Amino acid sequence: MSTQNAQNARQWGVTPPISMALPTSSELAANDALVEELKRQNNFESPEETQRRTTVLESIQRITTEFVRRVSKERGLSDALAEAAGGKIFTYGSYRLGVYGPGSDIDTLVVVPKHVSREDFFELFPTLLTEMAPPGSIAELTPVPDAFVPIIKFEYSSIAIDLIFARLALPQVPITLSLKDKSILRGAESRDIRSLNGIRDTDEILELVPQQKVFKYALRAIKLWARRRAVYANVMGFPGGVAWAMLVARVCQLYPQATSAVILSKFFVIMCKWSWPTPVLLKAIEDGPLGVRIWNPKIYHGDKFHLMPVITPAYPSMCATHNISNFTKKIICREMERAFAIVEKIFSKQLRWKDLFSRHSFFTDGYKYYLSVIAASRSREAQLTWSGLVESKVRLLVSLLEHVESIELAHPFVKGFDRVHRCHTEEEVERILQGDLQFHAKRVQTESTDLVHGHQPDQDANDSTLAPPQNGGAPNPSGEDPGNGFQYTIYTTTFYIGIEIAQDGTKQLDLSYSTNEFKELCTGWQQYNPDLNSVTVSWTRNYDLPDDVFEPGDVKPVRTKTKKSRKAGGTAVKRKLETTEHESLADNDPRRQKLASESSVATPSGS
């Protein structure tokens, strides 16, 4: 049987294909136009940059081998056994899928034998990085051992690396090791299995698509679309990279001989009509040799509440989209319907591919009202960890807002904005915590969290209100010098949630329960330090949004003049959105106690 006939005979996925049709000339032309647009959008990396990535990964492999050798010697192994202990790195995510572009990070896993511990990894590996890498090539080195997925983040020759750890129950990890056989997981801890499955899932996705080249171009387009439309962030309750990859792979299975452009058009048709919560599967869920949990809503009650389940193919199968809430599902579906309409017009030559990739209007024309979640710290180092912890809980605040009757939709933006502030007094610090940007250090550029510390893994959280320092009154317990005579340097990260008010705007909008629950989730972190950390929640009108959330070409909303309604006595009444002030004050602040009975926020109807 020929290769073509064999492919025709094979069923890809859990159902037969929808169509086996070969591409038409017009579909081929549309595909060429799509590839050209992806190139115009700077979606591909130069060969020189790709070679630089290869060089960096080769260096990390050498460092990994030396790391395992040194730990082996510390454990009393002979020179021969220490040399043979091995250690190997694996990439996963966009790099392993072959859909990375300029500036993409490299998700990397260090796999070690059983006598090397996670504590060894965090104690020794950062030191070896700086010792063995070329001088000055390592920057922004940030170990985060307490994250849900413990990680070391750094830049190597300006390439962002996210380095995680997994230990196998083997005495040696040779450079030839493969992770394909699920028996390799035997004896591994659950958190190690999660890390190992990042590689195993990536490899299975590539094996389960009919044409890898078609899949990769289509996935590049979907990832670009999802980022531009701000629906790409697992931590915020949207699909992450692996979920989008599996969704694209499923459509490829249904149209085995289609071009990437056709896959893209069918993607939005199928996903708009998908009968959620029917799961998206690339293959039947496997049983296996380990006594570990496998996604199964018939057995596990929590799995029944997954709204848009996309199930990983490698054993043990898990749901990659468990973070999606009712509100984020609504946003995703709305964006897919918009994209479906655009792609239809592209194929009828009314629009071009660039129209599909137009930027979101979250800040420019999205909402009248926003909640600003402000994570703050008194030191840069504390803020790197703290902002990630708060970020991992924002989606839970969004879920809590689903229970507020007057809120039609709460839309979290996919990244935060890091700012530096300098001031003289504690009163000014308090104003910063409430969102006052008067003390923003203008010479320090605002950066988004995806640029500062990449995609944050889901983590435990911490924090609450910023209390005065307990070290004899020193303004900077971190020892950092704010310079220019300022006594305080405050680092903040602000996350924005667009709020759509229900049509009936006469009801009181009480957010006290939701925001207090959210802050308790944050302050529950074991390493919460009230001397360093703070989290506040406040209202922001669209015309009060800071300039730095807008990009060149954006048109910032302006305050419109509205007619004032008058009471019978002729007194003008100005409708306004009052701040839930007590939600952003310290628990022991007298103003919180005073406002405890004034917890409702007036609905901003008519303004």
Coordinates of C-alpha atoms in Angstrom, one line a residue:
M1 CA 0.0 0.0 0.0
S2 CA 1.4 3.4 -0.9
T3 CA 2.1 6.0 1.8
Q4 CA -0.8 8.2 0.5
N5 CA -3.2 5.3 0.6
A6 CA -2.0 4.3 4.1
Q7 CA -2.7 7.8 5.3
N8 CA -6.1 7.8 3.7
A9 CA -6.9 4.5 5.5
R10 CA -5.8 5.6 8.9
Q11 CA -8.2 7.2 11.4
W12 CA -6.6 10.1 13.2
G13 CA -8.1 10.6 16.6
V14 CA -11.2 9.2 18.3
T15 CA -13.6 9.8 15.3
P16 CA -13.4 9.4 11.5
P17 CA -12.3 12.4 9.5
I18 CA -14.9 15.0 8.4
S19 CA -13.2 15.3 5.0
M20 CA -10.4 13.7 3.1
A21 CA -10.6 16.3 0.3
L22 CA -7.3 17.4 -1.3
P23 CA -6.7 21.2 -1.4
T24 CA -8.2 23.3 -4.2
S25 CA -6.2 25.9 -6.1
S26 CA -7.9 28.7 -4.2
E27 CA -7.2 27.0 -0.8
L28 CA -3.5 26.7 -1.8
A29 CA -3.5 30.4 -2.7
A30 CA -5.1 31.3 0.7
N31 CA -2.4 29.2 2.4
D32 CA 0.4 31.0 0.6
A33 CA -1.1 34.3 1.7
L34 CA -1.4 33.1 5.3
V35 CA 2.3 32.1 5.4
E36 CA 3.3 35.4 3.9
E37 CA 1.3 37.2 6.5
L38 CA 2.9 35.2 9.3
K39 CA 6.3 36.3 8.0
R40 CA 5.2 39.9 7.9
Q41 CA 4.1 39.6 11.5
N42 CA 7.7 38.6 12.4
N43 CA 6.5 35.1 13.4
F44 CA 9.7 33.3 12.4
E45 CA 13.2 33.4 13.8
S46 CA 16.4 33.8 11.8
P47 CA 18.7 30.8 11.3
E48 CA 21.4 32.7 13.3
E49 CA 19.0 33.1 16.3
T50 CA 18.0 29.5 16.1
Q51 CA 21.7 28.4 16.2
R52 CA 22.2 30.6 19.3
R53 CA 19.4 28.7 21.0
T54 CA 21.1 25.4 20.1
T55 CA 24.4 26.7 21.6
V56 CA 22.7 27.8 24.8
L57 CA 20.9 24.4 25.2
E58 CA 24.2 22.5 24.6
S59 CA 25.8 24.6 27.4
I60 CA 22.9 23.9 29.8
Q61 CA 23.3 20.2 29.0
R62 CA 27.0 20.4 30.0
I63 CA 26.1 22.2 33.2
T64 CA 23.4 19.6 34.0
T65 CA 26.0 16.8 33.6
E66 CA 28.4 18.6 35.9
F67 CA 25.6 19.2 38.4
V68 CA 24.7 15.6 38.7
R69 CA 28.3 14.6 38.9
R70 CA 29.0 16.9 41.8
V71 CA 25.9 15.8 43.7
S72 CA 26.8 12.2 43.1
K73 CA 30.3 12.8 44.6
E74 CA 28.7 14.5 47.6
R75 CA 26.5 11.3 48.1
G76 CA 29.7 9.2 48.2
L77 CA 29.6 7.6 44.8
S78 CA 32.8 6.6 43.2
D79 CA 34.3 8.7 40.4
A80 CA 33.2 6.1 37.8
L81 CA 29.6 6.0 39.1
A82 CA 29.4 9.8 39.4
E83 CA 30.5 10.2 35.8
A84 CA 28.0 7.5 34.7
A85 CA 25.1 9.1 36.7
G86 CA 24.4 11.3 33.7
G87 CA 21.5 13.8 33.7
K88 CA 19.7 15.1 30.6
I89 CA 17.7 18.2 29.6
F90 CA 14.5 18.1 27.5
T91 CA 12.7 21.0 25.9
Y92 CA 9.0 21.2 25.8
G93 CA 6.3 23.7 24.8
S94 CA 6.7 26.0 21.7
Y95 CA 10.3 25.2 21.2
R96 CA 9.8 21.4 21.1
L97 CA 6.7 21.9 18.9
G98 CA 8.7 23.9 16.5
V99 CA 6.5 27.0 16.6
Y100 CA 8.8 29.4 18.5
G101 CA 9.6 32.9 17.2
P102 CA 11.8 35.9 18.0
G103 CA 12.0 36.5 21.7
S104 CA 10.3 33.2 22.7
D105 CA 11.5 31.6 25.9
I106 CA 12.7 28.0 26.0
D107 CA 10.8 25.7 28.4
T108 CA 13.4 23.2 29.6
L109 CA 13.3 20.2 32.0
V110 CA 16.3 18.9 33.9
V111 CA 15.9 15.1 34.4
V112 CA 18.2 13.5 37.1
P113 CA 18.7 10.1 38.8
K114 CA 17.1 9.1 42.1
H115 CA 20.0 10.3 44.4
V116 CA 19.7 13.9 43.3
S117 CA 17.1 16.0 45.1
R118 CA 15.1 19.1 44.3
E119 CA 16.9 20.8 47.1
D120 CA 20.2 20.1 45.4
F121 CA 18.8 21.6 42.2
F122 CA 17.9 24.9 43.8
E123 CA 21.1 25.1 46.0
L124 CA 23.7 24.2 43.4
F125 CA 22.4 24.7 39.9
P126 CA 22.2 28.5 40.0
T127 CA 25.8 28.6 41.2
L128 CA 26.9 26.3 38.4
L129 CA 25.1 28.5 35.8
T130 CA 27.1 31.5 36.8
E131 CA 30.4 29.5 37.1
M132 CA 30.2 27.6 33.8
A133 CA 28.4 30.0 31.5
P134 CA 30.5 32.7 29.7
P135 CA 31.0 35.7 31.9
G136 CA 28.1 38.1 31.8
S137 CA 25.8 35.8 29.8
I138 CA 23.5 34.9 32.8
A139 CA 21.0 37.6 33.8
E140 CA 17.8 37.9 35.8
L141 CA 18.5 34.7 37.6
T142 CA 15.5 34.0 39.8
P143 CA 14.9 30.7 41.6
V144 CA 11.3 30.2 42.7
P145 CA 11.4 27.0 44.8
D146 CA 8.0 27.6 46.4
A147 CA 6.0 27.8 43.1
F148 CA 3.3 25.2 42.3
V149 CA 5.8 24.1 39.7
P150 CA 9.2 25.0 41.2
I151 CA 11.3 26.8 38.6
I152 CA 14.5 28.6 38.0
K153 CA 14.0 31.5 35.6
F154 CA 16.9 33.3 33.9
E155 CA 18.3 34.7 30.7
Y156 CA 21.2 33.1 29.0
S157 CA 22.7 35.2 26.2
S158 CA 19.4 37.2 26.1
I159 CA 17.4 34.0 25.6
A160 CA 14.7 33.5 28.4
I161 CA 14.9 30.1 30.0
D162 CA 12.3 28.5 32.3
L163 CA 14.1 25.6 33.9
I164 CA 12.1 22.9 35.9
F165 CA 13.2 19.7 37.6
A166 CA 12.2 16.0 37.6
R167 CA 13.7 13.0 39.3
L168 CA 13.4 9.5 38.0
A169 CA 13.6 6.3 40.2
L170 CA 16.7 5.3 38.2
P171 CA 20.4 5.1 39.3
Q172 CA 21.5 6.7 36.0
V173 CA 20.0 9.1 33.4
P174 CA 22.0 8.5 30.2
I175 CA 22.0 11.1 27.4
T176 CA 20.2 8.5 25.2
L177 CA 17.2 8.3 27.6
S178 CA 13.7 8.5 26.0
L179 CA 10.6 9.4 28.0
K180 CA 8.2 7.8 25.5
D181 CA 7.5 4.6 27.5
K182 CA 5.1 5.3 30.3
S183 CA 6.9 2.8 32.5
I184 CA 9.6 5.4 32.9
L185 CA 7.2 7.2 35.3
R186 CA 7.2 4.2 37.8
G187 CA 8.4 5.4 41.2
A188 CA 8.4 9.1 40.3
E189 CA 6.6 11.6 42.6
S190 CA 3.4 13.2 41.3
R191 CA 5.0 16.6 40.8
D192 CA 7.8 14.9 38.8
I193 CA 5.2 13.2 36.7
R194 CA 3.6 16.5 35.9
S195 CA 6.9 17.9 34.7
L196 CA 7.8 14.8 32.7
N197 CA 4.5 14.8 31.0
G198 CA 5.2 18.3 29.5
I199 CA 7.6 16.5 27.2
R200 CA 5.5 13.4 26.7
D201 CA 2.4 15.4 25.8
T202 CA 4.4 17.5 23.3
D203 CA 5.8 14.4 21.6
E204 CA 2.4 12.7 21.4
I205 CA 0.7 15.8 19.9
L206 CA 3.3 15.8 17.0
E207 CA 2.8 12.0 16.5
L208 CA -1.0 12.4 16.5
V209 CA -1.3 14.9 13.6
P210 CA -1.5 13.8 10.0
Q211 CA 0.9 16.5 8.6
Q212 CA 3.3 18.2 11.0
K213 CA 4.1 21.1 8.7
V214 CA 0.4 21.9 8.2
F215 CA -0.1 21.6 12.0
K216 CA 2.8 23.9 12.8
Y217 CA 1.8 26.7 10.5
A218 CA -1.8 26.5 11.7
L219 CA -0.7 26.6 15.3
R220 CA 1.5 29.6 14.7
A221 CA -1.5 31.4 13.3
I222 CA -3.8 30.4 16.2
K223 CA -1.1 31.4 18.8
L224 CA -0.7 34.7 17.1
W225 CA -4.4 35.3 17.0
A226 CA -4.9 34.2 20.7
R227 CA -2.1 36.6 21.9
R228 CA -3.4 39.5 19.8
R229 CA -6.9 39.0 21.1
A230 CA -5.7 38.5 24.7
V231 CA -7.1 35.0 25.2
Y232 CA -3.8 33.2 25.8
A233 CA -2.9 32.8 29.4
N234 CA -3.5 29.6 31.5
V235 CA -2.8 31.5 34.7
M236 CA -5.7 33.9 34.0
G237 CA -8.3 31.3 33.0
F238 CA -7.7 31.1 29.3
P239 CA -6.1 28.3 27.3
G240 CA -2.3 28.1 27.5
G241 CA 0.1 27.0 24.8
V242 CA -0.4 23.2 25.1
A243 CA -4.3 23.6 25.1
W244 CA -4.2 25.7 21.9
A245 CA -1.9 23.1 20.4
M246 CA -4.2 20.2 21.2
L247 CA -7.3 22.1 19.8
V248 CA -5.5 22.7 16.5
A249 CA -4.2 19.1 16.5
R250 CA -7.8 17.9 16.8
V251 CA -9.0 19.9 13.8
C252 CA -6.0 18.6 11.8
Q253 CA -7.2 15.0 12.6
L254 CA -10.6 15.8 11.2
Y255 CA -9.2 17.3 8.0
P256 CA -6.1 15.1 7.4
Q257 CA -5.2 16.5 3.9
A258 CA -6.2 20.2 4.4
T259 CA -3.8 23.1 4.2
S260 CA -3.0 25.2 7.2
A261 CA -5.4 28.0 6.0
V262 CA -8.2 25.5 5.7
I263 CA -7.4 24.1 9.2
L264 CA -7.6 27.7 10.5
S265 CA -11.0 28.3 9.0
K266 CA -12.4 24.9 10.2
F267 CA -10.9 25.6 13.6
F268 CA -13.3 28.4 14.3
V269 CA -16.3 26.7 12.8
I270 CA -15.7 23.5 14.9
M271 CA -14.9 25.3 18.1
C272 CA -17.8 27.7 17.9
K273 CA -20.2 24.7 17.5
W274 CA -18.4 22.3 19.9
S275 CA -20.8 20.8 22.5
W276 CA -19.0 21.8 25.7
P277 CA -18.3 20.3 28.1
T278 CA -17.7 17.3 25.8
P279 CA -14.0 16.9 26.1
V280 CA -11.5 17.4 23.2
L281 CA -9.5 14.2 22.9
L282 CA -6.6 13.4 20.5
K283 CA -6.8 9.7 21.4
A284 CA -8.7 7.4 23.8
I285 CA -7.7 8.0 27.4
E286 CA -5.1 5.3 28.5
D287 CA -4.9 3.2 31.7
G288 CA -1.5 2.6 33.0
P289 CA 0.7 1.0 35.6
L290 CA 0.6 3.7 38.2
G291 CA -2.0 4.4 40.9
V292 CA -2.3 8.0 39.8
R293 CA -5.4 10.1 39.0
I294 CA -6.5 10.2 35.4
W295 CA -9.1 12.7 34.2
N296 CA -12.5 11.0 34.6
P297 CA -15.7 13.0 35.4
K298 CA -17.5 9.8 36.1
I299 CA -15.2 9.0 39.0
Y300 CA -13.8 12.4 40.2
H301 CA -16.4 15.0 41.2
G302 CA -14.2 17.9 40.5
D303 CA -13.7 16.9 36.8
K304 CA -17.4 17.4 36.2
F305 CA -17.0 21.2 36.6
H306 CA -14.4 21.6 33.8
L307 CA -16.3 23.8 31.4
M308 CA -14.1 23.4 28.3
P309 CA -12.1 20.3 28.9
V310 CA -9.1 19.7 26.6
I311 CA -7.4 16.4 27.7
T312 CA -3.7 15.7 27.4
P313 CA -2.8 12.6 25.4
A314 CA 0.1 11.1 27.4
Y315 CA -0.6 8.9 30.4
P316 CA -1.8 10.0 32.9
S317 CA -4.2 12.2 31.0
M318 CA -5.1 15.5 32.7
C319 CA -7.3 18.5 31.8
A320 CA -5.2 21.3 30.4
T321 CA -8.0 23.9 30.7
H322 CA -9.3 23.4 34.3
N323 CA -8.7 27.1 35.0
I324 CA -11.4 28.3 32.6
S325 CA -14.3 29.9 34.3
N326 CA -17.8 30.8 33.1
F327 CA -16.7 34.4 32.4
T328 CA -13.5 33.4 30.5
K329 CA -15.4 30.8 28.6
K330 CA -17.8 33.5 27.4
I331 CA -14.9 35.7 26.3
I332 CA -13.2 32.8 24.5
C333 CA -16.4 31.9 22.6
R334 CA -17.1 35.5 21.8
E335 CA -13.6 35.8 20.3
M336 CA -14.0 32.6 18.3
E337 CA -17.3 33.8 16.8
R338 CA -15.6 37.1 15.8
A339 CA -12.7 35.2 14.2
F340 CA -15.1 32.8 12.4
A341 CA -16.9 35.8 10.8
I342 CA -13.5 37.3 9.7
V343 CA -12.2 34.1 8.2
E344 CA -15.3 33.6 6.2
K345 CA -14.7 37.1 4.7
I346 CA -11.0 36.2 4.1
F347 CA -11.9 33.2 2.0
S348 CA -14.5 35.3 0.1
K349 CA -11.7 37.9 -0.5
Q350 CA -13.5 40.6 1.4
L351 CA -10.8 40.8 4.1
R352 CA -7.1 39.7 4.4
W353 CA -5.3 37.6 7.0
K354 CA -3.9 40.7 8.8
D355 CA -7.5 41.5 9.8
L356 CA -7.7 38.2 11.8
F357 CA -4.6 39.3 13.8
S358 CA -5.8 42.8 14.7
R359 CA -5.0 43.7 18.3
H360 CA -7.6 43.5 21.1
S361 CA -9.5 46.6 22.3
F362 CA -9.4 45.7 26.0
F363 CA -8.3 49.1 27.1
T364 CA -9.3 51.3 24.2
D365 CA -12.9 50.3 23.7
G366 CA -13.5 47.3 25.9
Y367 CA -15.2 48.5 29.1
K368 CA -16.2 51.6 31.0
Y369 CA -15.1 50.2 34.4
Y370 CA -12.1 48.2 35.6
L371 CA -11.0 46.6 38.8
S372 CA -7.3 47.3 39.4
V373 CA -5.6 44.5 41.5
I374 CA -2.4 46.1 42.8
A375 CA 0.3 43.8 44.2
A376 CA 3.1 45.8 45.9
S377 CA 6.4 45.2 47.6
R378 CA 9.1 47.2 49.2
S379 CA 11.9 45.4 47.4
R380 CA 12.5 44.3 43.8
E381 CA 13.4 40.7 44.8
A382 CA 10.2 40.3 46.9
Q383 CA 8.1 41.7 44.1
L384 CA 9.3 39.2 41.6
T385 CA 7.9 36.4 43.6
W386 CA 4.9 38.2 45.1
S387 CA 3.5 39.6 41.9
G388 CA 3.5 36.0 40.4
L389 CA 1.7 34.7 43.5
V390 CA -1.0 37.4 43.2
E391 CA -1.3 36.8 39.5
S392 CA -2.0 33.1 40.1
K393 CA -5.0 34.1 42.2
V394 CA -6.6 36.7 39.9
R395 CA -8.6 34.1 38.1
L396 CA -10.1 33.0 41.4
L397 CA -11.3 36.6 42.0
V398 CA -12.9 36.5 38.5
S399 CA -14.7 33.3 39.6
L400 CA -15.9 34.9 42.8
L401 CA -17.3 37.9 40.8
E402 CA -19.5 35.4 38.9
H403 CA -21.7 35.4 42.0
V404 CA -22.2 39.1 42.0
E405 CA -25.7 39.6 40.6
S406 CA -25.1 43.0 38.9
I407 CA -21.9 41.9 37.0
E408 CA -22.6 40.6 33.6
L409 CA -18.9 39.9 32.8
A410 CA -15.5 40.1 34.5
H411 CA -12.7 40.0 32.0
P412 CA -9.1 39.6 33.3
F413 CA -6.4 41.0 31.1
V414 CA -3.7 38.4 30.4
K415 CA -0.8 40.2 31.9
G416 CA 0.1 42.7 34.6
F417 CA 2.0 46.0 34.4
D418 CA 5.1 46.4 36.6
R419 CA 5.9 49.9 37.9
V420 CA 8.4 51.5 40.2
H421 CA 7.3 54.4 42.5
R422 CA 9.4 56.7 44.7
C423 CA 8.1 58.8 47.6
H424 CA 8.9 60.4 50.9
T425 CA 6.3 59.4 53.5
E426 CA 4.1 56.5 54.6
E427 CA 1.0 58.5 53.6
E428 CA 2.4 58.7 50.1
V429 CA 3.0 55.0 50.2
E430 CA -0.6 54.4 51.1
R431 CA -1.7 56.5 48.1
I432 CA 0.5 54.4 45.8
L433 CA -1.2 51.3 47.1
Q434 CA -4.6 52.8 46.2
G435 CA -3.5 53.2 42.6
D436 CA -2.2 56.8 42.7
L437 CA 0.5 57.1 40.0
Q438 CA 1.7 60.6 41.0
F439 CA 4.9 59.0 42.4
H440 CA 5.5 56.7 39.5
A441 CA 9.2 56.9 38.5
K442 CA 8.8 58.2 35.0
R443 CA 12.4 57.3 34.0
V444 CA 11.8 53.6 34.9
Q445 CA 9.9 52.1 32.0
T446 CA 6.7 50.2 32.8
E447 CA 7.0 46.6 31.8
S448 CA 4.4 43.9 31.4
T449 CA 4.8 40.7 33.4
D450 CA 5.2 38.5 30.4
L451 CA 8.4 40.4 29.6
V452 CA 9.7 40.6 33.2
H453 CA 9.3 37.1 34.3
G454 CA 7.7 35.2 31.5
H455 CA 4.6 33.1 31.9
Q456 CA 4.1 32.5 35.5
P457 CA 3.4 28.9 36.6
D458 CA 0.4 28.4 38.9
Q459 CA 1.6 28.9 42.4
D460 CA 0.6 29.3 46.0
A461 CA -0.1 32.9 47.0
N462 CA 0.6 35.4 49.7
D463 CA 0.0 38.9 51.0
S464 CA -2.2 41.7 52.1
T465 CA -1.8 45.2 53.2
L466 CA 1.5 47.0 53.4
A467 CA 2.3 47.7 57.1
P468 CA 5.1 50.0 58.4
P469 CA 8.5 48.3 58.6
Q470 CA 9.3 46.5 61.8
N471 CA 13.1 47.0 61.7
G472 CA 13.5 50.1 63.7
G473 CA 11.6 52.3 61.2
A474 CA 14.0 51.9 58.3
P475 CA 12.0 52.7 55.2
N476 CA 13.8 50.1 53.1
P477 CA 14.2 46.7 54.8
S478 CA 15.6 45.4 51.5
G479 CA 18.5 47.8 51.8
E480 CA 17.8 49.3 48.4
D481 CA 18.6 52.9 48.0
P482 CA 15.8 54.8 46.2
G483 CA 18.2 57.7 45.4
N484 CA 17.5 61.3 44.8
G485 CA 16.5 61.9 48.4
F486 CA 13.5 59.6 48.3
Q487 CA 13.0 57.5 51.4
Y488 CA 10.7 54.8 49.9
T489 CA 10.8 52.8 46.7
I490 CA 7.7 50.8 46.1
Y491 CA 7.4 48.2 43.4
T492 CA 3.9 47.4 42.1
T493 CA 2.3 45.1 39.6
T494 CA -1.3 46.0 38.5
F495 CA -3.7 43.5 37.0
Y496 CA -6.8 44.8 35.3
I497 CA -10.2 43.2 35.1
G498 CA -12.7 44.7 32.7
I499 CA -16.2 44.9 34.3
E500 CA -19.4 44.7 32.3
I501 CA -22.4 45.8 34.4
A502 CA -25.8 44.1 33.9
Q503 CA -28.4 46.2 32.0
D504 CA -30.3 46.8 35.1
G505 CA -27.9 49.2 36.7
T506 CA -30.1 50.3 39.7
K507 CA -28.9 47.6 42.1
Q508 CA -26.0 48.1 44.6
L509 CA -22.8 46.5 43.5
D510 CA -21.3 44.8 46.6
L511 CA -17.9 43.4 46.0
S512 CA -16.8 43.2 49.6
Y513 CA -17.2 39.4 49.9
S514 CA -15.4 38.7 46.6
T515 CA -12.5 41.0 47.2
N516 CA -12.0 39.9 50.8
E517 CA -12.1 36.3 49.9
F518 CA -9.5 37.0 47.2
K519 CA -7.2 38.8 49.6
E520 CA -7.5 35.9 52.1
L521 CA -6.4 33.5 49.4
C522 CA -3.4 35.7 48.8
T523 CA -2.4 36.2 52.4
G524 CA -2.7 32.5 53.1
W525 CA 0.7 32.0 51.6
Q526 CA 3.2 30.6 54.2
Q527 CA 5.8 33.2 53.3
Y528 CA 3.6 36.2 53.4
N529 CA 5.4 39.1 55.0
P530 CA 3.2 42.2 55.8
D531 CA 6.4 44.2 56.2
L532 CA 7.1 43.7 52.5
N533 CA 3.9 42.9 50.7
S534 CA 0.5 44.3 49.9
V535 CA -2.5 43.6 47.7
T536 CA -5.3 46.1 47.1
V537 CA -8.4 46.2 44.8
S538 CA -9.8 49.5 43.5
W539 CA -12.1 50.8 40.8
T540 CA -10.7 52.6 37.7
R541 CA -12.8 54.3 35.0
N542 CA -11.7 53.8 31.4
Y543 CA -10.7 57.5 31.0
D544 CA -8.5 57.2 34.2
L545 CA -6.4 54.3 32.8
P546 CA -2.7 55.0 32.9
D547 CA -1.1 56.0 29.7
D548 CA 1.4 53.1 29.9
V549 CA -1.3 50.4 29.3
F550 CA -1.8 51.8 25.8
E551 CA 0.4 51.0 22.8
P552 CA 1.4 53.4 19.9
G553 CA -1.6 54.0 17.8
D554 CA -4.2 53.3 20.5
V555 CA -6.8 56.0 21.2
K556 CA -7.3 56.5 25.0
P557 CA -10.9 56.8 26.1
V558 CA -11.9 60.3 27.2
R559 CA -14.4 61.5 29.7
T560 CA -17.7 62.4 27.9
K561 CA -20.0 65.1 29.1
T562 CA -23.3 63.8 30.2
K563 CA -26.5 65.6 31.2
K564 CA -27.0 65.9 34.9
S565 CA -30.3 64.6 36.3
R566 CA -32.0 66.8 38.8
K567 CA -34.1 66.1 41.9
A568 CA -37.4 67.8 42.4
G569 CA -35.7 70.6 44.2
G570 CA -33.5 71.3 41.3
T571 CA -30.3 70.0 42.9
A572 CA -27.9 68.4 40.4
V573 CA -27.1 64.7 41.1
K574 CA -23.9 63.4 39.6
R575 CA -23.9 59.6 39.2
K576 CA -20.5 58.2 40.0
L577 CA -18.8 54.9 40.8
E578 CA -17.6 55.0 44.3
T579 CA -14.5 53.1 45.4
T580 CA -14.9 50.1 47.7
E581 CA -12.4 51.8 49.9
H582 CA -12.4 49.4 52.8
E583 CA -11.4 46.6 50.5
S584 CA -8.0 48.1 50.0
L585 CA -7.2 49.2 53.6
A586 CA -5.3 47.3 56.3
D587 CA -7.4 45.0 58.5
N588 CA -6.5 47.1 61.5
D589 CA -6.9 50.5 59.8
P590 CA -9.6 52.6 61.5
R591 CA -11.0 53.5 58.2
R592 CA -11.8 49.8 57.4
Q593 CA -13.7 49.5 60.7
K594 CA -15.6 52.8 59.9
L595 CA -16.5 51.5 56.5
A596 CA -17.4 48.0 57.5
S597 CA -21.1 48.7 57.3
E598 CA -20.7 50.7 54.0
S599 CA -19.6 47.8 51.9
S600 CA -21.8 48.3 48.8
V601 CA -20.6 50.2 45.8
A602 CA -23.1 52.3 43.8
T603 CA -23.7 50.9 40.4
P604 CA -22.4 53.3 37.8
S605 CA -25.6 53.2 35.7
G606 CA -26.3 56.1 33.4
S607 CA -22.7 57.4 33.4

